[in-house]
GROMACS .gro file of C-alpha atoms in nm:
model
  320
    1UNK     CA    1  -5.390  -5.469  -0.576
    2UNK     CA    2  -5.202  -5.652  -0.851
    3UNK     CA    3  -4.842  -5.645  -0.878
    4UNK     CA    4  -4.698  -5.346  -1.092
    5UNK     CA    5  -4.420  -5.405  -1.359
    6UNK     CA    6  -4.131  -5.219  -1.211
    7UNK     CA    7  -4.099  -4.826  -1.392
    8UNK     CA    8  -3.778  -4.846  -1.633
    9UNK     CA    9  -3.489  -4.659  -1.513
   10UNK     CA   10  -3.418  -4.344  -1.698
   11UNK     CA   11  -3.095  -4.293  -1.819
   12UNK     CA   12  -2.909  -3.954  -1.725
   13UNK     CA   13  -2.908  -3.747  -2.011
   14UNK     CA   14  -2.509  -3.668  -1.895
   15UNK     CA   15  -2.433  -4.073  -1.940
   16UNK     CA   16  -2.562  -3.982  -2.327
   17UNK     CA   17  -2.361  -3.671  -2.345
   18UNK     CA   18  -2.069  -3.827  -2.163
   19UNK     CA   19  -2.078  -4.168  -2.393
   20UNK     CA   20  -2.055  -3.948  -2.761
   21UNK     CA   21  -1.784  -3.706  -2.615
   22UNK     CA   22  -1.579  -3.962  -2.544
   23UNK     CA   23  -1.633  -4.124  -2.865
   24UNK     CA   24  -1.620  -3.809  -3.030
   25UNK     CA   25  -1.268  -3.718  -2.867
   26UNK     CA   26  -1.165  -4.037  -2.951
   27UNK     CA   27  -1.154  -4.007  -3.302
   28UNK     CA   28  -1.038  -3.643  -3.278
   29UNK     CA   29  -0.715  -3.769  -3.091
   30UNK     CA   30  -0.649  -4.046  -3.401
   31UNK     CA   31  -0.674  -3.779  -3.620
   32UNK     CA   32  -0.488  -3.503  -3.392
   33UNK     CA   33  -0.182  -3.791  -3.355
   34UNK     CA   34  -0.196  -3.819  -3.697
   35UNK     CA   35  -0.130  -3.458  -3.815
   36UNK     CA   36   0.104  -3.410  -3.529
   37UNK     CA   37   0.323  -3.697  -3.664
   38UNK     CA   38   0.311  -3.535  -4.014
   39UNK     CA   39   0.391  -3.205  -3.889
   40UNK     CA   40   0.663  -3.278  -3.709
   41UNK     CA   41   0.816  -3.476  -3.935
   42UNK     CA   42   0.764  -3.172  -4.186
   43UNK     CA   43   0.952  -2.940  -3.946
   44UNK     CA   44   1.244  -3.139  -3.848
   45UNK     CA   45   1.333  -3.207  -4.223
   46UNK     CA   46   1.242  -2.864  -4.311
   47UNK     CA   47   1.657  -2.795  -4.313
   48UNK     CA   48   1.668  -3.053  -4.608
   49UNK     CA   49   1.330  -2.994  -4.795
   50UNK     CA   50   1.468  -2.656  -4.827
   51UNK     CA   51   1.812  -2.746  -4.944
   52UNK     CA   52   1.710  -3.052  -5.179
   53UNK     CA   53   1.353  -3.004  -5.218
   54UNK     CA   54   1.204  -3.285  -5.434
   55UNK     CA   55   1.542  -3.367  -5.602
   56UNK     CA   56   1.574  -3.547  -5.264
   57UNK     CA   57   1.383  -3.830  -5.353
   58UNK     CA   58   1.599  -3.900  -5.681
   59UNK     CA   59   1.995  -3.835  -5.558
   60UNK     CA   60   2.129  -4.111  -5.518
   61UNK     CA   61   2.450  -3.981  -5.314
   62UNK     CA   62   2.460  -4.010  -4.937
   63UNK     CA   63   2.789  -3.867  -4.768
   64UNK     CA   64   2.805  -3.782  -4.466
   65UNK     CA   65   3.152  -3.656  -4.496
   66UNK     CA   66   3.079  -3.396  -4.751
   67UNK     CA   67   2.752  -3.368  -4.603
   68UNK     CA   68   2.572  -3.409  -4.937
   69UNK     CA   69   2.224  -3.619  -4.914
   70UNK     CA   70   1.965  -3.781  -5.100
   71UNK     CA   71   1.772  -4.066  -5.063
   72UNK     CA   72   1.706  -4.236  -5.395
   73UNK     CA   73   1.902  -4.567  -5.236
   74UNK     CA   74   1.678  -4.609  -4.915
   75UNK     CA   75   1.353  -4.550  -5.130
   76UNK     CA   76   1.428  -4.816  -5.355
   77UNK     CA   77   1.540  -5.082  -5.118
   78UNK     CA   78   1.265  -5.075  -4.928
   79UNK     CA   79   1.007  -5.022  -5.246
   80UNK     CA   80   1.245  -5.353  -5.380
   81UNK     CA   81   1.268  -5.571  -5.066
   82UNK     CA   82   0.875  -5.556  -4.969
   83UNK     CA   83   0.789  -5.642  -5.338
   84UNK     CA   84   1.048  -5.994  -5.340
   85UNK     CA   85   0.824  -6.000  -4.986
   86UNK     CA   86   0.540  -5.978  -5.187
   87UNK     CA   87   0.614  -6.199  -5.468
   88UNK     CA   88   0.695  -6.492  -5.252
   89UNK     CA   89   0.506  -6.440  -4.989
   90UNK     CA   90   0.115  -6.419  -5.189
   91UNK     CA   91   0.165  -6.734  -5.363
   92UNK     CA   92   0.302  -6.937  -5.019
   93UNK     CA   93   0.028  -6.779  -4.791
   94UNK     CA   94  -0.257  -6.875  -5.083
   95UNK     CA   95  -0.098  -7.221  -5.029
   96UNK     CA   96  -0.139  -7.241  -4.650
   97UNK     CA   97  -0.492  -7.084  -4.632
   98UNK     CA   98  -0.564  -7.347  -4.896
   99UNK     CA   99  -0.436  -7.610  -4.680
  100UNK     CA  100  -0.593  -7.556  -4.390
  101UNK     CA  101  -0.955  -7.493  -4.498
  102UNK     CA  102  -0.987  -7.731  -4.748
  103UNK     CA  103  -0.717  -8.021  -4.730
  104UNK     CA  104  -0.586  -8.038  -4.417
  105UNK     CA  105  -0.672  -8.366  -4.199
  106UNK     CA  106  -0.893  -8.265  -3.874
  107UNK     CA  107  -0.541  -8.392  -3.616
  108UNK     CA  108  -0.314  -8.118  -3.797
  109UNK     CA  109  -0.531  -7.869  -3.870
  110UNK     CA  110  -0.559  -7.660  -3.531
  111UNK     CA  111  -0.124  -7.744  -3.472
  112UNK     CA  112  -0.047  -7.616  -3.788
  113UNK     CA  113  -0.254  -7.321  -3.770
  114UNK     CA  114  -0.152  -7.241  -3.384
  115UNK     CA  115   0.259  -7.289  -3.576
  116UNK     CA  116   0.165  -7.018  -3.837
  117UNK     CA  117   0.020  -6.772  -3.579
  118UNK     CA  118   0.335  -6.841  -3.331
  119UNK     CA  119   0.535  -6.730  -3.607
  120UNK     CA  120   0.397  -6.366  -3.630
  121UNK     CA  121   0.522  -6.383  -3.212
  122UNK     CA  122   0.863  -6.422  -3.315
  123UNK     CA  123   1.089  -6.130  -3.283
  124UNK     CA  124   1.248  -5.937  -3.567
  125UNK     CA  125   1.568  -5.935  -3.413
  126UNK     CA  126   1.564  -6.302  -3.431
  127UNK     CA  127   1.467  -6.307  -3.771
  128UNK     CA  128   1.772  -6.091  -3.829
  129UNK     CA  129   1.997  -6.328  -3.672
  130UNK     CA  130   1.876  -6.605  -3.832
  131UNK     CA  131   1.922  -6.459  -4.104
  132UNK     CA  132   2.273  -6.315  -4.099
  133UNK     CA  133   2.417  -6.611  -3.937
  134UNK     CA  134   2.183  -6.930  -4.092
  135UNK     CA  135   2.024  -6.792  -4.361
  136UNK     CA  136   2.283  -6.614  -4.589
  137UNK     CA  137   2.557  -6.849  -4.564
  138UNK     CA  138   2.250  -7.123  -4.713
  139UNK     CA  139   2.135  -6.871  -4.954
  140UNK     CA  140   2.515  -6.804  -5.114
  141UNK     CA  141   2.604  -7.115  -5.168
  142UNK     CA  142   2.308  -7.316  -5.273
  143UNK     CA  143   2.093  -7.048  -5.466
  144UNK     CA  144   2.340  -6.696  -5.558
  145UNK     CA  145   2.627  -6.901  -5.746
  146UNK     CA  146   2.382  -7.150  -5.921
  147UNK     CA  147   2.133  -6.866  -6.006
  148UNK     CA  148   2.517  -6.667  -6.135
  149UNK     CA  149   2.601  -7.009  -6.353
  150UNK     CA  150   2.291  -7.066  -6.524
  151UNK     CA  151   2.188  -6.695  -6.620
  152UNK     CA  152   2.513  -6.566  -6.648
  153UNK     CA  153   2.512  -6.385  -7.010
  154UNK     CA  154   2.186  -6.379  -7.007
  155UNK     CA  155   2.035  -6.040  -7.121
  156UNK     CA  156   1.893  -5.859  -6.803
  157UNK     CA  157   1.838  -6.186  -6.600
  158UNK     CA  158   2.238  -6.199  -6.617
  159UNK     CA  159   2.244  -5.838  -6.476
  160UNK     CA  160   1.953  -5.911  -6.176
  161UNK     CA  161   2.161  -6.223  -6.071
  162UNK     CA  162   2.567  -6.055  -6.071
  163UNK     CA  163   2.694  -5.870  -5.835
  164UNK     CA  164   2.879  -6.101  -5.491
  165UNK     CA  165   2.737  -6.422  -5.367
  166UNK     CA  166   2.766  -6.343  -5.017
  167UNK     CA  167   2.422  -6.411  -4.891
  168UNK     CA  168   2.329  -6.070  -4.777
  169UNK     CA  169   2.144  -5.815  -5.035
  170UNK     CA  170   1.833  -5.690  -5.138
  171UNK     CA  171   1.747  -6.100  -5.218
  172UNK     CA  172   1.777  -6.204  -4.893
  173UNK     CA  173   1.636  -5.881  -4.703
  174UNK     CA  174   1.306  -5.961  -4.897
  175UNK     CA  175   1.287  -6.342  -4.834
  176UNK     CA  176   1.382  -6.267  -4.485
  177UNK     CA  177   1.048  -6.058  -4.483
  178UNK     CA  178   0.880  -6.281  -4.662
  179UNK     CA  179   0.888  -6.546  -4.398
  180UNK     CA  180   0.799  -6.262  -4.156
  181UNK     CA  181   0.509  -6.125  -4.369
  182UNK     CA  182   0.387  -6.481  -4.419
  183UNK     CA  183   0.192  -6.588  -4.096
  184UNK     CA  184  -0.015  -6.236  -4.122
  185UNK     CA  185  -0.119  -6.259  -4.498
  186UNK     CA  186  -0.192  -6.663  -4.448
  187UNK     CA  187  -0.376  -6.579  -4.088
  188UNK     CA  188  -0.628  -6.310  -4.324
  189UNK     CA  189  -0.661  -6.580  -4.617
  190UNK     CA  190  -0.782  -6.835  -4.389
  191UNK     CA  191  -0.963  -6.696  -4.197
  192UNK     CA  192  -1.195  -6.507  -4.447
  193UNK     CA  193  -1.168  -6.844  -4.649
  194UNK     CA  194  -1.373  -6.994  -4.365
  195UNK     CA  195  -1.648  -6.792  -4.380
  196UNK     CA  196  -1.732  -6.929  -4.763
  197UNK     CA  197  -2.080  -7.085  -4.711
  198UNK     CA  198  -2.056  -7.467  -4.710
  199UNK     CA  199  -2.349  -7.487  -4.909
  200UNK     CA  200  -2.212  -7.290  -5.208
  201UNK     CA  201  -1.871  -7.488  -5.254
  202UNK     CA  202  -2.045  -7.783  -5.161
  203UNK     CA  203  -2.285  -7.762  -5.457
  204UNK     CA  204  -1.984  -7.677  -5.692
  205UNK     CA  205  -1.886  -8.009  -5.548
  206UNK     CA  206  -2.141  -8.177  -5.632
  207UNK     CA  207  -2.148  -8.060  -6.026
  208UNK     CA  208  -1.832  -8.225  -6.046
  209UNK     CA  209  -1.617  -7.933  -5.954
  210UNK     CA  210  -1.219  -7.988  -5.842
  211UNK     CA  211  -1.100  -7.830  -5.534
  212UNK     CA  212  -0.901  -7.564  -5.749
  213UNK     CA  213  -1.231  -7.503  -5.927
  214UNK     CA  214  -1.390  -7.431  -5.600
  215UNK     CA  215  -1.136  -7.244  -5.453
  216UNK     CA  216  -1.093  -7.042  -5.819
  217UNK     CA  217  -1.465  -6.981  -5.908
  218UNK     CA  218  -1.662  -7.007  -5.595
  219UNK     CA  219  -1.410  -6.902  -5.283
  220UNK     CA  220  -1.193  -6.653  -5.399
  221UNK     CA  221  -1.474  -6.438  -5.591
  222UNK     CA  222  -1.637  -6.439  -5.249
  223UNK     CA  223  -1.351  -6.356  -5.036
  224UNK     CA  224  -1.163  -6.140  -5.268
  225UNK     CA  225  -1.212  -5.839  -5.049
  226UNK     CA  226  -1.080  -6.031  -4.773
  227UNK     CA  227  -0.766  -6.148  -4.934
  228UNK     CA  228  -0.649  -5.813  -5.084
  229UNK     CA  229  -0.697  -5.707  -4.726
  230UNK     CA  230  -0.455  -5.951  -4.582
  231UNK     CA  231  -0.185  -5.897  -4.870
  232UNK     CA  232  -0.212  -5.502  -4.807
  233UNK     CA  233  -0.144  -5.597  -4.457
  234UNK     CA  234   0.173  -5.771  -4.545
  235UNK     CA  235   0.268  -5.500  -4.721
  236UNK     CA  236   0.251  -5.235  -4.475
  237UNK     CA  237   0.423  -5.513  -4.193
  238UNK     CA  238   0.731  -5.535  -4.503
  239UNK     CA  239   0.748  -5.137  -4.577
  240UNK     CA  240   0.837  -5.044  -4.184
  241UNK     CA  241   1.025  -5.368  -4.105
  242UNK     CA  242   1.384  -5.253  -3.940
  243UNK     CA  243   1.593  -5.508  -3.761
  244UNK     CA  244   1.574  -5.771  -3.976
  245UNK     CA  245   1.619  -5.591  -4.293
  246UNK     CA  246   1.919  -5.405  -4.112
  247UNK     CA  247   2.102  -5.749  -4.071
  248UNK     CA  248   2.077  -5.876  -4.387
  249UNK     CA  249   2.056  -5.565  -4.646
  250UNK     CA  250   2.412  -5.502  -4.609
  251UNK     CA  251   2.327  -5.143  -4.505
  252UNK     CA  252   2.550  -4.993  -4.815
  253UNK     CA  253   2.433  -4.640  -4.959
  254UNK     CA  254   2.554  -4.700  -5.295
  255UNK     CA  255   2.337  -4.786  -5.575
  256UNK     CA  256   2.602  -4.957  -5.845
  257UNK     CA  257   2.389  -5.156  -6.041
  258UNK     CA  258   2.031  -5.350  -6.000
  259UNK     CA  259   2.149  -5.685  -5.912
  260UNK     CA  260   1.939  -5.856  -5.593
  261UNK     CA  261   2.261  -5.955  -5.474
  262UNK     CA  262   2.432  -5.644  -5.413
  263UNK     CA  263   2.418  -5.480  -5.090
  264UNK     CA  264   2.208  -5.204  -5.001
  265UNK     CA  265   1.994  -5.003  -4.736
  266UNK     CA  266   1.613  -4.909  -4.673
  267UNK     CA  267   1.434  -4.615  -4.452
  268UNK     CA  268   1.407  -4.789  -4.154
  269UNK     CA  269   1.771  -4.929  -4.172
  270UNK     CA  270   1.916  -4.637  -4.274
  271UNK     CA  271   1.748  -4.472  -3.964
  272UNK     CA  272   1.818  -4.718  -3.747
  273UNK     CA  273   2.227  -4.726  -3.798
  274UNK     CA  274   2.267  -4.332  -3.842
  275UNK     CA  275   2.016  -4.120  -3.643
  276UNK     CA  276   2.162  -4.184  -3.312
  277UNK     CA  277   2.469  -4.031  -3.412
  278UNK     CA  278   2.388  -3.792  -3.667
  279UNK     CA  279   2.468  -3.427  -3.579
  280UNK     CA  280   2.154  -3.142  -3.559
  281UNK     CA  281   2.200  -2.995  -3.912
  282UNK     CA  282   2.190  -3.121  -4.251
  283UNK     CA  283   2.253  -3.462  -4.173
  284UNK     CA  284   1.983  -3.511  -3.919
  285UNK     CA  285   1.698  -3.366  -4.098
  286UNK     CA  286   1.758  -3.556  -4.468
  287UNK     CA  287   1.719  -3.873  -4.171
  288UNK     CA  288   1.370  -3.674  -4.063
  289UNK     CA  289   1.304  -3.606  -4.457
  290UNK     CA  290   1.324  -3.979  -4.493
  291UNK     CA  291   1.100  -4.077  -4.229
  292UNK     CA  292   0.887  -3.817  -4.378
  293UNK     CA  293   0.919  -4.023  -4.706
  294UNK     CA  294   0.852  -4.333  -4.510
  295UNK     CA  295   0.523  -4.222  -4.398
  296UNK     CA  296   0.385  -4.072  -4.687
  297UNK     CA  297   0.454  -4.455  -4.877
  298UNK     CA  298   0.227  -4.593  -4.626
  299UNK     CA  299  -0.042  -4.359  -4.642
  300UNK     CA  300   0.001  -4.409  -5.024
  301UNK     CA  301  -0.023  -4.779  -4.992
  302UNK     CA  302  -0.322  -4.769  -4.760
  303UNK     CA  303  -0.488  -4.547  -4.959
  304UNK     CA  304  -0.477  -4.755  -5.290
  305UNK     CA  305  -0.589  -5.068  -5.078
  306UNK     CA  306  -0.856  -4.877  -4.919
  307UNK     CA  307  -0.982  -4.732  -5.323
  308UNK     CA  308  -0.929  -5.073  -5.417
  309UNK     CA  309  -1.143  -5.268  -5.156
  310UNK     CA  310  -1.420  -5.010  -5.242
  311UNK     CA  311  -1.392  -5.106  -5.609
  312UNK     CA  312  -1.444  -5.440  -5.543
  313UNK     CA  313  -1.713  -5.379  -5.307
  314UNK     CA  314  -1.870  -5.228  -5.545
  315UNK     CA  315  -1.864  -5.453  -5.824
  316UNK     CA  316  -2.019  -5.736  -5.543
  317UNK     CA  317  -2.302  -5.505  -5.560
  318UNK     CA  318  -2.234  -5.314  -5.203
  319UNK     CA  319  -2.215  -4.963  -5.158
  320UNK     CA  320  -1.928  -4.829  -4.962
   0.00000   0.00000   0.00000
């Protein structure tokens, strides 16, 4: 008698049944911790969405004292700060991915990129530190009073640049995040860089292309998807940044004027300093009402990357 091929082992039909409830319950429980977040949010600030209702998120008064609230001040530092995070953070990270994948010599290549991802290890708290007590002094003497001399009188750029030189503000909250915000965004841009085919920017080579044509017409096209995933990524790491931002905003709950340099407060700072003390009441649920706030900017943001990724998918001819 020949030798028979072993018979397959069945598979229990409960391994099946066990495998997609599991899977199943998974995804229930993301959901589940999502709507319990929201909900409780909702019922702890339920004290000052009754009392303020919208109007909340356009008073700009915040007394604690007279026990008067509204949160105009934290919504725009931290809509402010992560968009100076933004705006110098983009460009810089473009600059590094572009650096790494397509001028870097072979010896620094992996040490530079290993530096850039040990910076996303560091701390906030040091970052906060650094800032306060290295950073600001720096910042108010070599670039607040010469941006103050040259644009002083200056319609509108006069206003953005008044206010005290004394390295802490809105300016140097959002460079402060910046460099945090900076290894994640570059990270993204490189990576999805890398996965250009060789053969494509190598034949825009090879027609006499520059690198900046390559990188403008054949690598960004292909990775755009990629790259407005990264940025959207820094954006959400900026919006719920705390300990940094708290050490250099200036944590002030005043809104006197728009200048960068004037002290101010966000969310997560505001949060931070004034929930462990704040009494149950009035005071404790406008805090709630602005994590509430807090939340629903994210899920905003997230949602405009996500239509926005889709959009582009779509015009690259996928369907989503």
């Amino acid at each position: 008698m020949g030798n028979r091929p072993p018979a397959p082992r069945r598979a229990s039909p409960w391994a099946d049944v066990l495998f997609s409830a599991l899977a199943h319950g998974a995804a229930w429980l993301t959901l589940a911790l999502l709507a319990g977040i929201l909900l409780s949010l909702m019922f702890g600030a339920m004290p000052a969405i009754r009392e303020y209702g919208l109007s909340f998120l356009w008073r700009s008064e915040w007394d604690p004292v007279q026990n008067r609230y509204g949160g105009l001040v934290m919504i725009y530092g931290t809509l402010m700060t992560s968009f100076i995070a933004l705006l110098i953070a983009v460009p810089v990270s473009f600059g590094i991915a572009l650096f790494l994948t397509e001028l870097s010599p072979l010896w620094l290549k992996r040490p530079l990129g290993t530096a850039i991802e040990l910076l996303a290890a560091v701390p906030s708290i040091v970052y906060g530190m650094w800032g306060l007590l290295v950073f600001s002094p720096i910042l108010s003497q070599y670039v607040q009073q010469p941006l103050q001399s040259v644009f002083q009188g200056v319609p509108f750029l006069g206003q953005l640049f008044s206010g005290p030189p004394v390295g802490i503000g809105l300016l140097s909250a959002g460079i402060i995040l910046a460099i945090m915000v900076i290894p994640f965004i570059a990270s993204v841009m490189r990576d999805v860089f890398e996965v250009t085919p060789p053969m494509l920017k190598e034949s825009a080579y090879a027609l006499g292309s520059t690198t900046w044509e390559v990188v403008w017409s054949v690598v960004l096209p292909y990775t755009k998807t990629g790259v407005v995933g990264g940025i959207m990524l820094g954006l959400g790491r900026a919006i719920g940044e705390t300990m940094a931002v708290t050490f250099v905003i200036g944590n002030f709950n005043q809104l006197n004027s728009l200048s960068l340099f004037e002290a101010a407060n966000s969310i997560t700072s505001a949060l931070a300093n004034e929930f462990g003390e704040a009494a149950p009441g009035l005071h404790q649920a406008s805090l709630i009402y602005l994590g509430l706030v807090l939340f629903l900017i994210t899920f905003v943001v997230l949602s405009i990357s996500k239509l926005l990724l889709q959009q582009l998918k779509k015009r690259e001819g996928v369907i989503t």
